[in-house]
mmCIF file of C-alpha atoms and ligand atoms in Angstrom:
data_model
loop_
_atom_site.group_PDB
_atom_site.id
_atom_site.type_symbol
_atom_site.label_atom_id
_atom_site.label_comp_id
_atom_site.label_asym_id
_atom_site.label_seq_id
_atom_site.Cartn_x
_atom_site.Cartn_y
_atom_site.Cartn_z
ATOM 1 C CA MET A 1 -0.021 0.000 0.037
ATOM 2 C CA ALA A 2 1.170 3.535 -0.628
ATOM 3 C CA LYS A 3 0.413 6.293 1.824
ATOM 4 C CA VAL A 4 -0.715 9.445 0.058
ATOM 5 C CA THR A 5 -1.319 12.867 1.632
ATOM 6 C CA ILE A 6 -3.011 15.503 -0.386
ATOM 7 C CA THR A 7 -4.841 18.697 0.229
ATOM 8 C CA VAL A 8 -8.151 18.289 -1.539
ATOM 9 C CA ASN A 9 -10.522 21.161 -1.800
ATOM 10 C CA GLY A 10 -8.605 22.880 1.057
ATOM 11 C CA GLU A 11 -8.576 19.914 3.399
ATOM 12 C CA ALA A 12 -5.590 17.689 4.189
ATOM 13 C CA ARG A 13 -6.425 13.980 3.610
ATOM 14 C CA THR A 14 -4.140 10.995 4.046
ATOM 15 C CA VAL A 15 -5.081 7.592 2.625
ATOM 16 C CA SER A 16 -3.384 4.301 2.077
ATOM 17 C CA VAL A 17 -4.064 2.915 -1.413
ATOM 18 C CA PRO A 18 -2.688 0.151 -3.651
ATOM 19 C CA PRO A 19 0.239 1.510 -5.638
ATOM 20 C CA GLU A 20 -1.511 1.294 -8.913
ATOM 21 C CA THR A 21 -4.447 3.578 -7.765
ATOM 22 C CA THR A 22 -5.043 6.484 -10.000
ATOM 23 C CA LEU A 23 -5.797 9.914 -8.748
ATOM 24 C CA LEU A 24 -9.372 9.502 -10.169
ATOM 25 C CA LYS A 25 -9.827 6.335 -8.238
ATOM 26 C CA LEU A 26 -8.405 7.899 -5.126
ATOM 27 C CA LEU A 27 -10.938 10.723 -5.373
ATOM 28 C CA ARG A 28 -13.930 8.684 -6.379
ATOM 29 C CA GLU A 29 -13.486 5.504 -4.307
ATOM 30 C CA HIS A 30 -11.484 6.523 -1.351
ATOM 31 C CA LEU A 31 -12.521 10.133 -0.744
ATOM 32 C CA ASN A 32 -16.038 9.892 -2.011
ATOM 33 C CA LEU A 33 -15.559 12.766 -4.423
ATOM 34 C CA THR A 34 -17.507 11.557 -7.416
ATOM 35 C CA GLY A 35 -17.762 14.845 -9.403
ATOM 36 C CA ALA A 36 -14.792 13.928 -11.592
ATOM 37 C CA LYS A 37 -16.190 11.209 -13.963
ATOM 38 C CA LEU A 38 -14.767 7.990 -15.252
ATOM 39 C CA GLY A 39 -15.163 8.141 -19.001
ATOM 40 C CA CYS A 40 -12.569 6.611 -21.261
ATOM 41 C CA ASP A 41 -9.909 5.930 -18.487
ATOM 42 C CA VAL A 42 -7.136 6.618 -21.067
ATOM 43 C CA GLY A 43 -6.860 10.345 -21.261
ATOM 44 C CA ASP A 44 -9.041 10.891 -24.354
ATOM 45 C CA CYS A 45 -12.348 12.417 -22.957
ATOM 46 C CA GLY A 46 -11.460 14.890 -20.164
ATOM 47 C CA ALA A 47 -14.386 13.729 -17.911
ATOM 48 C CA CYS A 48 -11.982 13.123 -15.077
ATOM 49 C CA THR A 49 -10.358 16.653 -15.187
ATOM 50 C CA VAL A 50 -9.290 18.128 -11.884
ATOM 51 C CA ILE A 51 -6.790 20.883 -10.990
ATOM 52 C CA VAL A 52 -3.498 19.820 -9.454
ATOM 53 C CA ASN A 53 -1.242 22.584 -8.245
ATOM 54 C CA GLY A 54 -3.077 25.027 -10.411
ATOM 55 C CA LYS A 55 -2.982 22.990 -13.686
ATOM 56 C CA SER A 56 -5.834 21.011 -15.196
ATOM 57 C CA VAL A 57 -4.972 17.323 -15.557
ATOM 58 C CA ASN A 58 -6.706 14.057 -16.466
ATOM 59 C CA SER A 59 -6.826 12.376 -13.219
ATOM 60 C CA CYS A 60 -7.235 8.960 -14.844
ATOM 61 C CA LEU A 61 -3.674 9.300 -16.113
ATOM 62 C CA MET A 62 -2.084 10.122 -12.851
ATOM 63 C CA LEU A 63 -1.199 7.885 -10.004
ATOM 64 C CA ALA A 64 -2.290 8.848 -6.577
ATOM 65 C CA SER A 65 1.340 8.543 -5.435
ATOM 66 C CA GLN A 66 2.373 11.169 -8.016
ATOM 67 C CA VAL A 67 0.277 13.804 -6.212
ATOM 68 C CA ASP A 68 1.573 13.066 -2.765
ATOM 69 C CA GLY A 69 1.980 16.460 -1.071
ATOM 70 C CA PHE A 70 0.058 18.279 -3.838
ATOM 71 C CA ASP A 71 -2.929 20.573 -3.771
ATOM 72 C CA VAL A 72 -5.954 19.111 -5.656
ATOM 73 C CA LEU A 73 -9.138 20.988 -6.566
ATOM 74 C CA THR A 74 -12.215 19.125 -7.713
ATOM 75 C CA ILE A 75 -15.634 20.375 -8.811
ATOM 76 C CA GLU A 76 -16.834 19.852 -5.353
ATOM 77 C CA GLY A 77 -14.537 22.519 -4.103
ATOM 78 C CA LEU A 78 -15.963 25.227 -6.264
ATOM 79 C CA ALA A 79 -19.379 26.096 -4.797
ATOM 80 C CA THR A 80 -19.849 27.264 -1.222
ATOM 81 C CA THR A 81 -22.837 25.888 0.768
ATOM 82 C CA ASP A 82 -25.024 28.772 -0.429
ATOM 83 C CA GLN A 83 -23.460 29.879 -3.695
ATOM 84 C CA LEU A 84 -22.460 28.353 -6.917
ATOM 85 C CA HIS A 85 -19.135 29.227 -8.425
ATOM 86 C CA PRO A 86 -19.550 31.866 -11.246
ATOM 87 C CA LEU A 87 -18.719 29.310 -13.897
ATOM 88 C CA GLN A 88 -21.353 26.946 -12.578
ATOM 89 C CA THR A 89 -23.888 29.759 -12.664
ATOM 90 C CA ALA A 90 -22.879 30.812 -16.176
ATOM 91 C CA PHE A 91 -23.130 27.308 -17.470
ATOM 92 C CA GLU A 92 -26.544 26.961 -15.973
ATOM 93 C CA GLU A 93 -27.718 30.318 -17.294
ATOM 94 C CA LYS A 94 -26.396 29.774 -20.893
ATOM 95 C CA GLY A 95 -27.792 26.163 -21.057
ATOM 96 C CA SER A 96 -24.221 24.980 -21.750
ATOM 97 C CA LEU A 97 -24.794 21.362 -20.602
ATOM 98 C CA GLN A 98 -27.431 18.666 -21.455
ATOM 99 C CA CYS A 99 -26.702 15.377 -19.822
ATOM 100 C CA GLY A 100 -24.028 17.019 -17.772
ATOM 101 C CA PHE A 101 -21.597 14.110 -17.788
ATOM 102 C CA CYS A 102 -18.790 16.187 -19.222
ATOM 103 C CA GLY A 103 -19.601 19.220 -17.115
ATOM 104 C CA PRO A 104 -17.334 18.865 -14.050
ATOM 105 C CA GLY A 105 -14.361 18.306 -16.349
ATOM 106 C CA VAL A 106 -15.284 21.107 -18.665
ATOM 107 C CA ILE A 107 -15.745 23.529 -15.813
ATOM 108 C CA MET A 108 -12.385 22.614 -14.118
ATOM 109 C CA SER A 109 -10.576 23.159 -17.425
ATOM 110 C CA ALA A 110 -12.303 26.485 -17.766
ATOM 111 C CA LYS A 111 -11.389 27.431 -14.223
ATOM 112 C CA ALA A 112 -7.728 26.544 -14.725
ATOM 113 C CA LEU A 113 -7.707 28.776 -17.794
ATOM 114 C CA LEU A 114 -9.370 31.742 -16.204
ATOM 115 C CA ASP A 115 -7.043 31.467 -13.081
ATOM 116 C CA GLU A 116 -4.038 31.737 -15.408
ATOM 117 C CA GLU A 117 -5.482 34.006 -18.052
ATOM 118 C CA PRO A 118 -8.482 36.114 -16.872
ATOM 119 C CA ASP A 119 -9.232 37.570 -20.268
ATOM 120 C CA PRO A 120 -8.822 34.688 -22.774
ATOM 121 C CA SER A 121 -9.580 34.859 -26.495
ATOM 122 C CA VAL A 122 -12.221 32.554 -28.015
ATOM 123 C CA GLU A 123 -9.273 30.544 -29.425
ATOM 124 C CA ARG A 124 -7.684 30.210 -26.017
ATOM 125 C CA ILE A 125 -11.007 29.054 -24.504
ATOM 126 C CA ARG A 126 -11.434 26.620 -27.412
ATOM 127 C CA ASP A 127 -7.926 25.307 -26.885
ATOM 128 C CA ALA A 128 -8.420 24.875 -23.101
ATOM 129 C CA LEU A 129 -11.610 22.864 -23.711
ATOM 130 C CA ALA A 130 -10.136 20.757 -26.539
ATOM 131 C CA GLY A 131 -9.458 17.892 -24.276
ATOM 132 C CA ASN A 132 -12.962 17.766 -22.976
ATOM 133 C CA LEU A 133 -15.309 15.817 -25.184
ATOM 134 C CA CYS A 134 -18.970 16.648 -25.153
ATOM 135 C CA ARG A 135 -21.404 14.355 -26.937
ATOM 136 C CA CYS A 136 -24.552 16.441 -26.372
ATOM 137 C CA THR A 137 -24.315 20.095 -26.300
ATOM 138 C CA GLY A 138 -21.508 21.328 -28.565
ATOM 139 C CA TYR A 139 -19.031 23.898 -27.480
ATOM 140 C CA SER A 140 -20.555 27.312 -28.479
ATOM 141 C CA LYS A 141 -22.610 27.685 -25.367
ATOM 142 C CA MET A 142 -19.765 26.541 -23.175
ATOM 143 C CA ILE A 143 -17.459 29.114 -24.665
ATOM 144 C CA GLU A 144 -20.184 31.786 -24.178
ATOM 145 C CA ALA A 145 -20.369 30.895 -20.566
ATOM 146 C CA VAL A 146 -16.618 31.123 -19.967
ATOM 147 C CA GLN A 147 -16.559 34.468 -21.847
ATOM 148 C CA ALA A 148 -19.493 35.737 -19.586
ATOM 149 C CA VAL A 149 -17.474 34.928 -16.490
ATOM 150 C CA ALA A 150 -14.300 36.421 -17.889
ATOM 151 C CA ASN A 151 -16.127 39.601 -18.740
ATOM 152 C CA SER A 152 -17.797 39.916 -15.355
ATOM 153 C CA VAL A 153 -14.602 39.351 -13.405
ATOM 154 C CA ASN A 154 -12.738 41.826 -15.634
ATOM 155 C CA SER A 155 -15.333 44.552 -15.379
ATOM 156 C CA HIS A 156 -15.756 43.951 -11.532
ATOM 157 C CA PRO A 157 -12.252 42.858 -10.403
ATOM 158 C CA SER A 158 -13.614 42.502 -6.868
ATOM 159 C CA VAL A 159 -15.668 39.585 -8.094
ATOM 160 C CA LYS A 160 -12.795 37.114 -7.993
ATOM 161 C CA SER A 161 -13.559 33.647 -9.272
ATOM 162 C CA ALA A 162 -12.936 31.546 -6.195
HETATM 163 S S1 FES B 201 -11.594 9.301 -18.011
HETATM 164 FE FE1 FES B 201 -9.754 10.465 -17.980
HETATM 165 S S2 FES B 201 -9.581 11.370 -19.893
HETATM 166 FE FE2 FES B 201 -11.353 10.091 -20.045
HETATM 167 S S1 FES B 202 -23.548 17.614 -21.815
HETATM 168 FE FE1 FES B 202 -23.647 15.441 -22.171
HETATM 169 S S2 FES B 202 -21.600 14.988 -22.763
HETATM 170 FE FE2 FES B 202 -21.605 17.163 -22.461
#
């Protein structure tokens, strides 16, 4: 067994897992954080996207032991008890998701982009979401939602995306 300590959504957690355990499995099966989805399990769909030390990653491709000591943010860490994250609100308002399976991954990719680049071009948003496959909705409404958040943060800098 490998002992892994991570900070996940601001909380330090230590678990012992078999050495072959992926980060996705650690989150879903050991920490009960099921927002990141198991889609392809080979790095093709982005359904498992989370943010590790500020970068979006496919958690199905990382071993839990590789993130020992790291900071992990999942979709569960975005909303507060009484308020959705601005990206979640924008996706809802724009009707950017249908079945929603891809949603957590898409939103985490978008968050990683906006954290690094608060005013991205459409091309940059498209690039950032390129690894997230959506079978239902298409990408136009997702891009609109990300732009809406970027615009609101940039016109009201005090509204920081948490
Ligand atoms: S489940 Fe990880 S990329 Fe598809
Ligand atoms: S909303 Fe169904 S896969 Fe994207």
